[in-house]
CSV table of C-alpha atoms in Angstrom, one decimal:
chain,number,residue,atom,x,y,z
A,19,UNK,CA,43.5,106.3,-23.5
A,20,UNK,CA,42.8,103.3,-25.5
A,21,UNK,CA,39.2,102.8,-26.5
A,22,UNK,CA,37.2,101.0,-29.2
A,23,UNK,CA,36.4,103.0,-32.2
A,24,UNK,CA,32.7,101.5,-32.1
A,25,UNK,CA,32.2,104.1,-29.2
A,26,UNK,CA,33.7,107.1,-30.8
A,27,UNK,CA,30.4,108.5,-32.2
A,28,UNK,CA,31.7,112.1,-31.7
A,29,UNK,CA,34.6,111.2,-34.4
A,30,UNK,CA,31.8,110.7,-37.1
A,31,UNK,CA,33.4,107.5,-38.2
A,32,UNK,CA,30.7,106.9,-40.4
A,33,UNK,CA,29.8,103.1,-40.1
A,34,UNK,CA,33.3,102.3,-39.6
A,35,UNK,CA,34.0,99.3,-37.2
A,36,UNK,CA,37.2,98.2,-35.5
A,37,UNK,CA,37.0,95.2,-37.9
A,38,UNK,CA,37.2,97.7,-40.7
A,39,UNK,CA,40.1,99.4,-39.4
A,40,UNK,CA,41.8,96.3,-38.6
A,41,UNK,CA,41.1,95.2,-42.3
A,42,UNK,CA,42.5,98.4,-43.7
A,43,UNK,CA,45.7,98.3,-41.6
A,44,UNK,CA,46.2,94.5,-42.4
A,45,UNK,CA,46.2,95.6,-46.1
A,46,UNK,CA,49.0,98.2,-45.5
A,47,UNK,CA,51.4,96.0,-43.4
A,48,UNK,CA,51.0,93.1,-45.8
A,49,UNK,CA,53.1,95.1,-48.2
A,50,UNK,CA,56.2,94.3,-45.9
A,51,UNK,CA,56.6,97.9,-44.6
A,52,UNK,CA,58.8,98.8,-41.6
A,53,UNK,CA,56.1,101.0,-39.9
A,54,UNK,CA,52.4,102.2,-40.8
A,55,UNK,CA,49.8,104.1,-38.8
A,56,UNK,CA,46.3,105.5,-39.1
A,57,UNK,CA,45.6,109.1,-37.8
A,58,UNK,CA,42.1,109.9,-37.4
A,59,UNK,CA,41.4,113.6,-36.0
A,60,UNK,CA,38.2,115.5,-35.2
A,61,UNK,CA,38.6,119.2,-34.3
A,62,UNK,CA,36.1,122.0,-33.2
A,63,UNK,CA,37.4,125.6,-33.2
A,64,UNK,CA,35.8,128.7,-31.9
A,65,UNK,CA,37.1,132.4,-31.9
A,66,UNK,CA,36.1,135.5,-30.5
A,67,UNK,CA,37.7,138.9,-30.8
A,68,UNK,CA,36.8,142.4,-29.5
A,69,UNK,CA,38.2,145.8,-30.5
A,70,UNK,CA,37.1,149.3,-29.4
A,71,UNK,CA,34.5,147.8,-27.3
A,72,UNK,CA,32.7,146.0,-30.2
A,73,UNK,CA,33.0,142.2,-31.0
A,74,UNK,CA,34.6,142.2,-34.6
A,75,UNK,CA,35.2,138.7,-35.2
A,76,UNK,CA,33.5,135.4,-34.1
A,77,UNK,CA,33.9,132.2,-36.1
A,78,UNK,CA,33.2,128.5,-35.4
A,79,UNK,CA,34.8,125.7,-37.4
A,80,UNK,CA,34.6,121.8,-37.6
A,81,UNK,CA,37.3,119.9,-39.4
A,82,UNK,CA,37.8,116.1,-39.3
A,83,UNK,CA,39.8,113.5,-41.6
A,84,UNK,CA,42.3,110.8,-41.6
A,85,UNK,CA,46.0,110.3,-42.6
A,86,UNK,CA,47.5,107.0,-43.7
A,87,UNK,CA,51.1,106.5,-43.5
A,88,UNK,CA,53.5,103.7,-44.3
A,89,UNK,CA,57.5,103.8,-44.0
A,90,UNK,CA,60.2,101.7,-45.6
A,91,UNK,CA,63.8,102.7,-44.6
A,92,UNK,CA,64.2,106.3,-45.1
A,93,UNK,CA,61.0,106.7,-47.6
A,94,UNK,CA,57.6,107.6,-46.4
A,95,UNK,CA,54.3,107.0,-48.2
A,96,UNK,CA,51.5,109.5,-47.0
A,97,UNK,CA,48.0,110.2,-48.1
A,98,UNK,CA,45.2,111.9,-46.2
A,99,UNK,CA,41.4,112.5,-46.7
A,100,UNK,CA,39.0,114.8,-45.0
A,101,UNK,CA,36.3,112.1,-45.6
A,102,UNK,CA,36.3,109.3,-42.8
A,103,UNK,CA,34.8,106.4,-44.7
A,104,UNK,CA,35.8,102.8,-45.8
A,105,UNK,CA,36.0,103.9,-49.3
A,106,UNK,CA,38.3,106.7,-48.6
A,107,UNK,CA,40.4,104.4,-46.4
A,108,UNK,CA,40.5,101.9,-49.3
A,109,UNK,CA,41.9,104.6,-51.8
A,110,UNK,CA,44.5,105.6,-49.2
A,111,UNK,CA,45.7,102.0,-49.2
A,112,UNK,CA,46.4,102.1,-52.9
A,113,UNK,CA,48.7,105.2,-52.5
A,114,UNK,CA,50.7,103.5,-49.8
A,115,UNK,CA,51.2,100.4,-52.0
A,116,UNK,CA,53.8,102.6,-53.9
A,117,UNK,CA,56.6,101.4,-51.5
A,118,UNK,CA,55.6,97.8,-51.0
A,119,UNK,CA,57.9,94.9,-50.7
A,120,UNK,CA,61.0,96.7,-49.7
A,121,UNK,CA,60.8,96.1,-45.9
A,122,UNK,CA,63.7,96.3,-43.6
A,123,UNK,CA,64.6,93.6,-41.2
A,124,UNK,CA,64.9,95.6,-38.0
A,125,UNK,CA,61.8,96.3,-36.1
A,126,UNK,CA,60.4,99.5,-34.7
A,127,UNK,CA,60.6,100.4,-31.0
A,128,UNK,CA,57.6,99.2,-29.4
A,129,UNK,CA,56.8,101.8,-26.6
A,130,UNK,CA,53.4,101.0,-25.0
A,131,UNK,CA,50.9,103.6,-24.4
A,132,UNK,CA,48.8,102.2,-21.5
A,133,UNK,CA,48.8,103.4,-17.9
A,134,UNK,CA,49.8,106.7,-18.6
A,135,UNK,CA,48.4,109.4,-16.2
A,136,UNK,CA,46.2,112.0,-17.6
A,137,UNK,CA,47.6,115.4,-17.9
A,138,UNK,CA,44.3,117.1,-18.7
A,139,UNK,CA,40.7,116.3,-18.5
A,140,UNK,CA,39.0,115.2,-21.8
A,141,UNK,CA,36.6,118.1,-21.8
A,142,UNK,CA,35.0,120.3,-24.6
A,143,UNK,CA,36.2,123.9,-23.6
A,144,UNK,CA,33.9,125.3,-26.2
A,145,UNK,CA,31.0,124.3,-24.0
A,146,UNK,CA,32.6,125.6,-20.7
A,147,UNK,CA,30.8,129.1,-21.0
A,148,UNK,CA,27.9,130.5,-23.2
A,149,UNK,CA,28.6,132.9,-26.0
A,150,UNK,CA,27.3,135.7,-23.8
A,151,UNK,CA,29.7,134.8,-21.0
A,152,UNK,CA,32.7,134.5,-23.7
A,153,UNK,CA,31.9,138.0,-24.9
A,154,UNK,CA,31.5,139.4,-21.3
A,155,UNK,CA,35.0,138.0,-20.6
A,156,UNK,CA,36.5,140.2,-23.3
A,157,UNK,CA,34.4,143.2,-22.3
A,158,UNK,CA,36.0,142.7,-18.8
A,159,UNK,CA,39.5,142.8,-20.3
A,160,UNK,CA,38.7,146.2,-21.9
A,161,UNK,CA,37.2,147.7,-18.7
A,162,UNK,CA,40.1,146.8,-16.6
A,163,UNK,CA,42.7,148.0,-19.2
A,164,UNK,CA,40.9,151.5,-19.4
A,165,UNK,CA,40.6,151.8,-15.6
A,166,UNK,CA,44.1,151.0,-15.1
A,167,UNK,CA,45.3,154.1,-16.8
A,168,UNK,CA,43.9,157.0,-18.8
A,169,UNK,CA,46.5,156.9,-21.3
A,170,UNK,CA,44.9,153.6,-22.8
A,171,UNK,CA,43.4,154.5,-26.0
A,172,UNK,CA,42.6,151.1,-27.5
A,173,UNK,CA,42.2,147.6,-26.3
A,174,UNK,CA,42.0,144.5,-28.3
A,175,UNK,CA,41.2,141.1,-26.8
A,176,UNK,CA,40.5,137.5,-28.2
A,177,UNK,CA,39.6,134.3,-26.9
A,178,UNK,CA,40.5,131.1,-28.8
A,179,UNK,CA,39.1,127.5,-28.0
A,180,UNK,CA,40.0,124.2,-29.5
A,181,UNK,CA,38.5,120.7,-28.7
A,182,UNK,CA,40.5,118.0,-30.6
A,183,UNK,CA,39.9,114.1,-30.4
A,184,UNK,CA,42.6,112.0,-32.2
A,185,UNK,CA,42.6,108.2,-32.5
A,186,UNK,CA,45.8,106.5,-33.6
A,187,UNK,CA,46.1,103.0,-35.0
A,188,UNK,CA,49.6,102.1,-34.6
A,189,UNK,CA,52.0,99.2,-36.0
A,190,UNK,CA,51.7,97.3,-33.0
A,191,UNK,CA,47.8,96.8,-33.0
A,192,UNK,CA,47.2,99.5,-30.3
A,193,UNK,CA,44.3,101.6,-30.8
A,194,UNK,CA,44.9,105.0,-28.8
A,195,UNK,CA,42.6,107.9,-28.3
A,196,UNK,CA,43.4,111.4,-26.8
A,197,UNK,CA,41.1,114.1,-26.1
A,198,UNK,CA,42.9,117.5,-26.1
A,199,UNK,CA,41.3,120.8,-25.0
A,200,UNK,CA,43.2,124.0,-25.6
A,201,UNK,CA,42.1,127.8,-24.8
A,202,UNK,CA,44.0,131.1,-24.8
A,203,UNK,CA,43.2,134.5,-23.9
A,204,UNK,CA,45.3,137.3,-25.5
A,205,UNK,CA,45.2,141.2,-24.6
A,206,UNK,CA,46.8,143.9,-26.6
A,207,UNK,CA,46.7,147.8,-25.6
A,208,UNK,CA,47.9,150.8,-27.3
A,209,UNK,CA,48.8,153.9,-24.9
A,210,UNK,CA,49.4,157.5,-26.0
A,211,UNK,CA,51.2,160.3,-24.2
A,212,UNK,CA,52.5,163.5,-25.7
A,213,UNK,CA,51.9,162.2,-29.1
A,214,UNK,CA,53.9,159.0,-28.8
A,215,UNK,CA,52.2,155.7,-29.0
A,216,UNK,CA,53.3,152.3,-27.6
A,217,UNK,CA,51.8,148.8,-27.6
A,218,UNK,CA,51.7,146.1,-24.8
A,219,UNK,CA,50.5,142.7,-25.2
A,220,UNK,CA,50.1,139.7,-22.7
A,221,UNK,CA,48.0,136.4,-22.4
A,222,UNK,CA,48.0,132.8,-21.7
A,223,UNK,CA,46.1,129.6,-21.4
A,224,UNK,CA,46.3,125.6,-21.5
A,225,UNK,CA,44.7,122.7,-21.8
A,226,UNK,CA,41.6,123.2,-19.6
A,227,UNK,CA,38.2,125.1,-19.7
A,228,UNK,CA,37.5,128.8,-19.8
A,229,UNK,CA,36.9,128.8,-16.0
A,230,UNK,CA,40.6,129.1,-15.7
A,231,UNK,CA,40.2,132.7,-16.5
A,232,UNK,CA,39.3,134.1,-13.2
A,233,UNK,CA,38.9,137.8,-12.4
A,234,UNK,CA,42.6,137.3,-10.9
A,235,UNK,CA,44.1,135.8,-13.9
A,236,UNK,CA,42.4,138.3,-16.4
A,237,UNK,CA,43.5,141.1,-14.3
A,238,UNK,CA,47.1,139.8,-14.4
A,239,UNK,CA,47.2,139.5,-18.0
A,240,UNK,CA,45.8,143.1,-18.5
A,241,UNK,CA,48.1,144.6,-16.0
A,242,UNK,CA,51.2,143.1,-17.7
A,243,UNK,CA,49.8,144.4,-21.1
A,244,UNK,CA,49.4,147.9,-19.8
A,245,UNK,CA,52.5,148.1,-17.9
A,246,UNK,CA,54.6,147.2,-20.8
A,247,UNK,CA,52.9,149.7,-23.0
A,248,UNK,CA,53.5,152.4,-20.4
A,249,UNK,CA,57.1,151.5,-19.7
A,250,UNK,CA,57.8,151.8,-23.2
A,251,UNK,CA,56.4,155.3,-23.5
A,252,UNK,CA,59.6,156.3,-21.6
A,253,UNK,CA,62.2,154.0,-23.5
A,254,UNK,CA,65.0,155.4,-25.2
A,255,UNK,CA,66.7,154.0,-28.3
A,256,UNK,CA,68.7,150.9,-27.4
A,257,UNK,CA,72.5,151.1,-28.0
A,258,UNK,CA,74.3,148.8,-30.1
A,259,UNK,CA,77.3,146.6,-29.5
A,260,UNK,CA,78.9,143.7,-27.5
A,261,UNK,CA,77.7,143.6,-24.0
A,262,UNK,CA,76.4,141.3,-21.2
A,263,UNK,CA,72.7,140.5,-21.3
A,264,UNK,CA,70.4,139.4,-18.5
A,265,UNK,CA,67.3,137.4,-19.6
A,266,UNK,CA,64.3,137.5,-17.2
A,267,UNK,CA,62.5,134.1,-16.3
A,268,UNK,CA,59.7,132.5,-18.2
A,269,UNK,CA,59.0,133.7,-21.8
A,270,UNK,CA,62.4,134.9,-22.6
A,271,UNK,CA,62.9,130.9,-22.9
A,272,UNK,CA,61.6,131.5,-26.3
A,273,UNK,CA,65.3,132.3,-27.3
A,274,UNK,CA,66.4,128.8,-26.0
A,275,UNK,CA,63.5,127.2,-27.9
A,276,UNK,CA,64.6,128.8,-31.2
A,277,UNK,CA,68.3,129.0,-31.0
A,278,UNK,CA,68.9,125.8,-29.1
A,279,UNK,CA,65.8,123.6,-29.1
A,280,UNK,CA,65.3,123.1,-33.0
A,281,UNK,CA,68.9,122.2,-33.2
A,282,UNK,CA,68.2,119.1,-30.9
A,283,UNK,CA,65.5,117.7,-33.0
A,284,UNK,CA,66.3,114.3,-34.3
A,285,UNK,CA,65.6,114.9,-37.9
A,286,UNK,CA,68.1,117.6,-38.3
A,287,UNK,CA,70.8,115.6,-36.4
A,288,UNK,CA,70.1,112.5,-38.4
A,289,UNK,CA,70.8,114.4,-41.6
A,290,UNK,CA,73.8,116.1,-40.1
A,291,UNK,CA,72.6,119.5,-40.7
A,292,UNK,CA,72.3,120.7,-37.0
A,293,UNK,CA,74.9,122.5,-35.3
A,294,UNK,CA,74.7,119.8,-32.5
A,295,UNK,CA,75.0,116.8,-34.9
A,296,UNK,CA,77.2,113.9,-33.5
A,297,UNK,CA,77.9,115.8,-30.4
A,298,UNK,CA,76.3,113.5,-27.8
A,299,UNK,CA,78.5,113.1,-24.9
A,300,UNK,CA,80.4,116.3,-25.7
A,301,UNK,CA,80.2,119.7,-23.8
A,302,UNK,CA,78.0,122.1,-25.6
A,303,UNK,CA,77.1,124.4,-22.8
A,304,UNK,CA,78.4,126.1,-19.8
A,305,UNK,CA,78.8,124.0,-16.6
A,306,UNK,CA,75.3,124.2,-14.6
A,307,UNK,CA,73.3,124.4,-17.9
A,308,UNK,CA,70.6,121.7,-18.0
A,309,UNK,CA,67.9,121.7,-20.6
A,310,UNK,CA,64.9,119.6,-20.9
A,311,UNK,CA,61.9,119.0,-22.9
A,312,UNK,CA,59.1,117.9,-20.8
A,313,UNK,CA,55.6,116.9,-22.3
A,314,UNK,CA,54.3,115.6,-19.1
A,315,UNK,CA,53.4,118.9,-17.3
A,316,UNK,CA,49.9,119.0,-16.2
A,317,UNK,CA,47.6,121.3,-18.2
A,318,UNK,CA,50.4,122.9,-20.2
A,319,UNK,CA,49.8,124.2,-23.6
A,320,UNK,CA,52.6,122.2,-24.9
A,321,UNK,CA,51.9,118.9,-22.9
A,322,UNK,CA,50.2,115.8,-24.5
A,323,UNK,CA,49.0,112.5,-22.9
A,324,UNK,CA,50.6,110.7,-26.1
A,325,UNK,CA,52.2,112.4,-29.1
A,326,UNK,CA,50.9,112.1,-32.6
A,327,UNK,CA,52.2,108.6,-33.1
A,328,UNK,CA,50.7,107.4,-29.8
A,329,UNK,CA,53.9,107.2,-28.0
A,330,UNK,CA,53.8,108.4,-24.3
A,331,UNK,CA,55.3,111.9,-23.8
A,332,UNK,CA,58.1,112.1,-21.4
A,333,UNK,CA,60.6,114.4,-19.6
A,334,UNK,CA,63.7,114.2,-21.9
A,335,UNK,CA,66.9,115.6,-20.7
A,336,UNK,CA,68.7,117.1,-23.6
A,337,UNK,CA,71.6,119.0,-22.1
A,338,UNK,CA,73.0,117.9,-18.5
A,339,UNK,CA,75.4,120.3,-16.7
A,340,UNK,CA,76.6,121.4,-20.2
A,341,UNK,CA,76.9,118.0,-21.8
A,342,UNK,CA,74.7,116.9,-24.6
A,343,UNK,CA,72.9,113.9,-23.7
A,344,UNK,CA,69.9,113.3,-26.0
A,345,UNK,CA,67.9,114.4,-28.9
A,346,UNK,CA,64.0,114.8,-29.6
A,347,UNK,CA,62.8,111.9,-31.5
A,348,UNK,CA,59.8,110.6,-33.4
A,349,UNK,CA,59.6,106.8,-34.2
A,350,UNK,CA,60.9,107.2,-37.7
A,351,UNK,CA,64.2,109.3,-36.9
A,352,UNK,CA,64.9,107.4,-33.6
A,353,UNK,CA,64.6,104.1,-35.7
A,354,UNK,CA,66.9,105.2,-38.2
A,355,UNK,CA,69.4,106.5,-35.6
A,356,UNK,CA,69.1,103.5,-33.6
A,357,UNK,CA,68.0,105.5,-30.6
A,358,UNK,CA,64.7,105.4,-28.4
A,359,UNK,CA,61.5,107.6,-29.5
A,360,UNK,CA,61.1,110.3,-26.7
A,361,UNK,CA,57.3,111.1,-27.3
A,362,UNK,CA,58.0,114.0,-29.7
A,363,UNK,CA,56.2,112.9,-32.8
A,364,UNK,CA,54.1,115.7,-33.6
A,365,UNK,CA,51.9,116.9,-36.6
A,366,UNK,CA,49.7,120.0,-37.1
A,367,UNK,CA,46.8,117.7,-38.4
A,368,UNK,CA,45.7,114.6,-40.2
A,369,UNK,CA,46.9,116.3,-43.5
A,370,UNK,CA,50.6,116.4,-42.3
A,371,UNK,CA,53.2,113.8,-41.5
A,372,UNK,CA,54.6,113.6,-37.9
A,373,UNK,CA,58.2,114.9,-37.2
A,374,UNK,CA,60.4,115.6,-34.0
A,375,UNK,CA,59.0,118.6,-32.4
A,376,UNK,CA,59.2,120.3,-29.0
A,377,UNK,CA,56.6,120.2,-26.3
A,378,UNK,CA,57.5,122.2,-23.2
A,379,UNK,CA,61.3,123.0,-23.4
A,380,UNK,CA,63.1,124.9,-20.5
A,381,UNK,CA,66.3,125.3,-18.4
A,382,UNK,CA,66.4,124.1,-14.9
A,383,UNK,CA,67.2,126.4,-12.0
A,384,UNK,CA,70.7,127.5,-10.8
A,385,UNK,CA,71.9,128.7,-7.6
A,386,UNK,CA,71.8,132.6,-7.9
A,387,UNK,CA,69.4,134.9,-6.8
A,388,UNK,CA,68.1,137.0,-9.8
A,389,UNK,CA,68.9,140.2,-7.9
A,390,UNK,CA,72.5,139.0,-7.4
A,391,UNK,CA,72.7,138.5,-11.1
A,392,UNK,CA,71.7,142.0,-12.1
A,393,UNK,CA,74.0,143.4,-9.3
A,394,UNK,CA,76.9,141.7,-10.9
A,395,UNK,CA,76.6,143.6,-14.2
A,396,UNK,CA,78.5,146.9,-14.6
A,397,UNK,CA,77.3,147.7,-18.0
A,398,UNK,CA,74.6,145.7,-19.9
A,399,UNK,CA,71.1,144.9,-21.2
A,400,UNK,CA,68.2,143.3,-19.1
A,401,UNK,CA,65.4,141.8,-21.3
A,402,UNK,CA,62.3,140.2,-20.0
A,403,UNK,CA,60.3,139.9,-23.0
A,404,UNK,CA,60.7,138.9,-26.5
A,405,UNK,CA,59.0,139.5,-29.8
A,406,UNK,CA,59.8,137.7,-33.2
A,407,UNK,CA,62.8,136.2,-34.0
A,408,UNK,CA,64.7,134.0,-36.8
A,409,UNK,CA,67.1,131.3,-36.4
A,410,UNK,CA,69.2,129.1,-39.0
A,411,UNK,CA,69.3,125.5,-37.8
A,412,UNK,CA,72.3,124.4,-39.8
A,413,UNK,CA,74.5,127.3,-38.3
A,414,UNK,CA,72.8,128.1,-34.8
A,415,UNK,CA,72.7,131.6,-35.8
A,416,UNK,CA,69.6,133.8,-34.4
A,417,UNK,CA,68.3,137.2,-34.2
A,418,UNK,CA,65.5,138.3,-31.7
A,419,UNK,CA,63.8,141.3,-31.1
A,420,UNK,CA,63.3,142.3,-27.4
A,421,UNK,CA,60.0,144.0,-26.8
A,422,UNK,CA,61.0,145.0,-23.2
A,423,UNK,CA,64.4,145.8,-22.0
A,424,UNK,CA,66.4,148.1,-19.9
A,425,UNK,CA,70.0,149.5,-19.6
A,426,UNK,CA,72.0,148.0,-16.7
A,427,UNK,CA,74.4,150.4,-15.0
A,428,UNK,CA,76.4,149.6,-12.0
A,429,UNK,CA,74.5,146.7,-11.1
A,430,UNK,CA,70.8,148.5,-11.4
A,431,UNK,CA,68.1,149.0,-14.0
A,432,UNK,CA,68.4,152.5,-15.1
A,433,UNK,CA,66.1,153.2,-17.9
A,434,UNK,CA,63.9,151.2,-20.7
A,435,UNK,CA,65.0,150.8,-24.1
A,436,UNK,CA,63.4,150.0,-27.4
A,437,UNK,CA,64.6,148.6,-30.6
A,438,UNK,CA,67.1,146.3,-29.0
A,439,UNK,CA,67.8,142.9,-30.8
A,440,UNK,CA,69.9,140.0,-29.6
A,441,UNK,CA,72.2,138.5,-32.2
A,442,UNK,CA,74.3,135.2,-31.7
A,443,UNK,CA,74.9,131.6,-32.2
A,444,UNK,CA,72.9,129.0,-30.3
A,445,UNK,CA,75.9,126.8,-29.4
A,446,UNK,CA,77.9,129.9,-28.4
A,447,UNK,CA,75.3,131.5,-26.4
A,448,UNK,CA,75.1,128.1,-24.3
A,449,UNK,CA,78.9,128.5,-23.5
A,450,UNK,CA,78.5,132.2,-22.5
A,451,UNK,CA,76.1,131.5,-19.8
A,452,UNK,CA,77.8,132.5,-16.5
A,453,UNK,CA,75.2,132.8,-13.8
A,454,UNK,CA,71.8,130.9,-13.7
A,455,UNK,CA,69.0,132.0,-11.4
A,456,UNK,CA,67.0,130.1,-8.9
A,457,UNK,CA,63.5,131.5,-10.1
A,458,UNK,CA,62.8,129.1,-13.1
A,459,UNK,CA,59.2,130.0,-14.7
A,460,UNK,CA,57.3,128.7,-17.5
A,461,UNK,CA,55.6,131.0,-19.9
A,462,UNK,CA,51.8,131.7,-19.4
A,463,UNK,CA,50.6,129.6,-22.2
A,464,UNK,CA,51.0,131.6,-25.6
A,465,UNK,CA,53.7,129.8,-27.6
A,466,UNK,CA,53.2,128.3,-31.2
A,467,UNK,CA,55.8,126.7,-33.0
A,468,UNK,CA,56.6,126.7,-36.7
A,469,UNK,CA,58.4,124.2,-38.5
A,470,UNK,CA,58.3,123.1,-42.3
A,471,UNK,CA,55.0,124.8,-42.7
A,472,UNK,CA,53.5,123.0,-39.7
A,473,UNK,CA,52.3,125.0,-36.4
A,474,UNK,CA,51.9,123.3,-33.0
A,475,UNK,CA,51.2,124.4,-29.4
A,476,UNK,CA,54.5,124.6,-27.2
A,477,UNK,CA,55.7,126.0,-24.0
A,478,UNK,CA,58.9,127.4,-22.9
A,479,UNK,CA,60.7,128.7,-19.7
A,480,UNK,CA,63.9,129.4,-17.9
A,481,UNK,CA,65.3,131.1,-14.9
A,482,UNK,CA,67.0,134.4,-15.0
A,483,UNK,CA,70.3,134.1,-17.0
A,484,UNK,CA,73.5,136.0,-17.3
A,485,UNK,CA,75.3,135.7,-20.6
A,486,UNK,CA,78.4,137.4,-21.2
A,487,UNK,CA,79.5,139.0,-24.6
A,488,UNK,CA,76.5,139.0,-26.7
A,489,UNK,CA,76.0,141.3,-29.7
A,490,UNK,CA,73.1,143.7,-29.3
A,491,UNK,CA,71.6,145.5,-32.4
A,492,UNK,CA,70.1,148.7,-31.4
A,493,UNK,CA,68.7,151.9,-32.9
A,494,UNK,CA,70.7,154.3,-30.9
């Protein structure tokens, strides 16, 4: 992953040499800062979408730039330029000088990047198929959907591709490169029956080329979208009140991500604004609950060879058998909290500063068969898919809408409902987990996480979970 910038012609470094980079960097660190880095980025994006049998959007873009950062104590100086040139870097140095000569004595953690296994191939997914083949793939989605059920009246499909190369010059003299492919196929359908319309959606992707989307994969996404919409045609209004909720495996882990994961990020805990602040070593969840953030899963949407500070990603256990054991850290917050970086320093682009962010966050398996879990519920709600949600990091309170749910009666799924929302508190919900399934699954590769105006790709997952006494908002 470490290469000489002289060889990075695809980065359009515009006559910059490694000597130029070293010279700029030496000017920054000569100001007695605690930490500094340079972040070069080159990105190509391509997007196609189809609706009603016609391609209604096709776009292609190229973006490049460099971000310069220095840190002194809790202060950060940051500037960026969409021009990668020696003059732009020189101008950036002048901005960073604003916090010079205030350096602290304690050095930053020096986690090396070398000898890390490659999690994905350094390919350009935009070149993995021709434009005609990409459009043909979208038409295939529509053909499958309309063949599955005559009630399908509208099909939308989109294909997003990204080729990103980052080069990081860190405080320890390392020059680190990572080439990051990313693709996603999305499917949405509308069905109609007896003057009632419902929608279903599905999709997936990861860090690979478009060859991943085989006929089998495309059929599975389309089947899921159509099935979801058809089931919702018969859905009744969801009842409201406190009840037992069973969450399905995979994508429902988004509730874990939002209601719990953000509260475990280092910046919130350093500032004491998280519901989990100052609770390391304490019981924060039911026995058996183990939650990890793993940026090292092969080809996953949320995985990275190194984070956006050049730190190797890792599998970090956050909660172990109900006990809080760690937070997610970038270099800055880890340093200020006297902890180790966990490879979770992430940024949306060169125009943003890194902060602690999740990668692939999921709960580990328990011992119960999913059928056993549902059979144990006399009255409750089963949800296997979620839509949007909101969370307050300080209090841990959240609300999520269930896009696919059933009423459980006497241990059986009886009828689908719509309009259900799950309302609760992150720390409370962890302690209400009473049964954990043995069917842990990750999502299909659709997650995007927002924080402080920055969006990054992430993954989520969990096994089937039984959670006692949760408030369900409904429409019935």
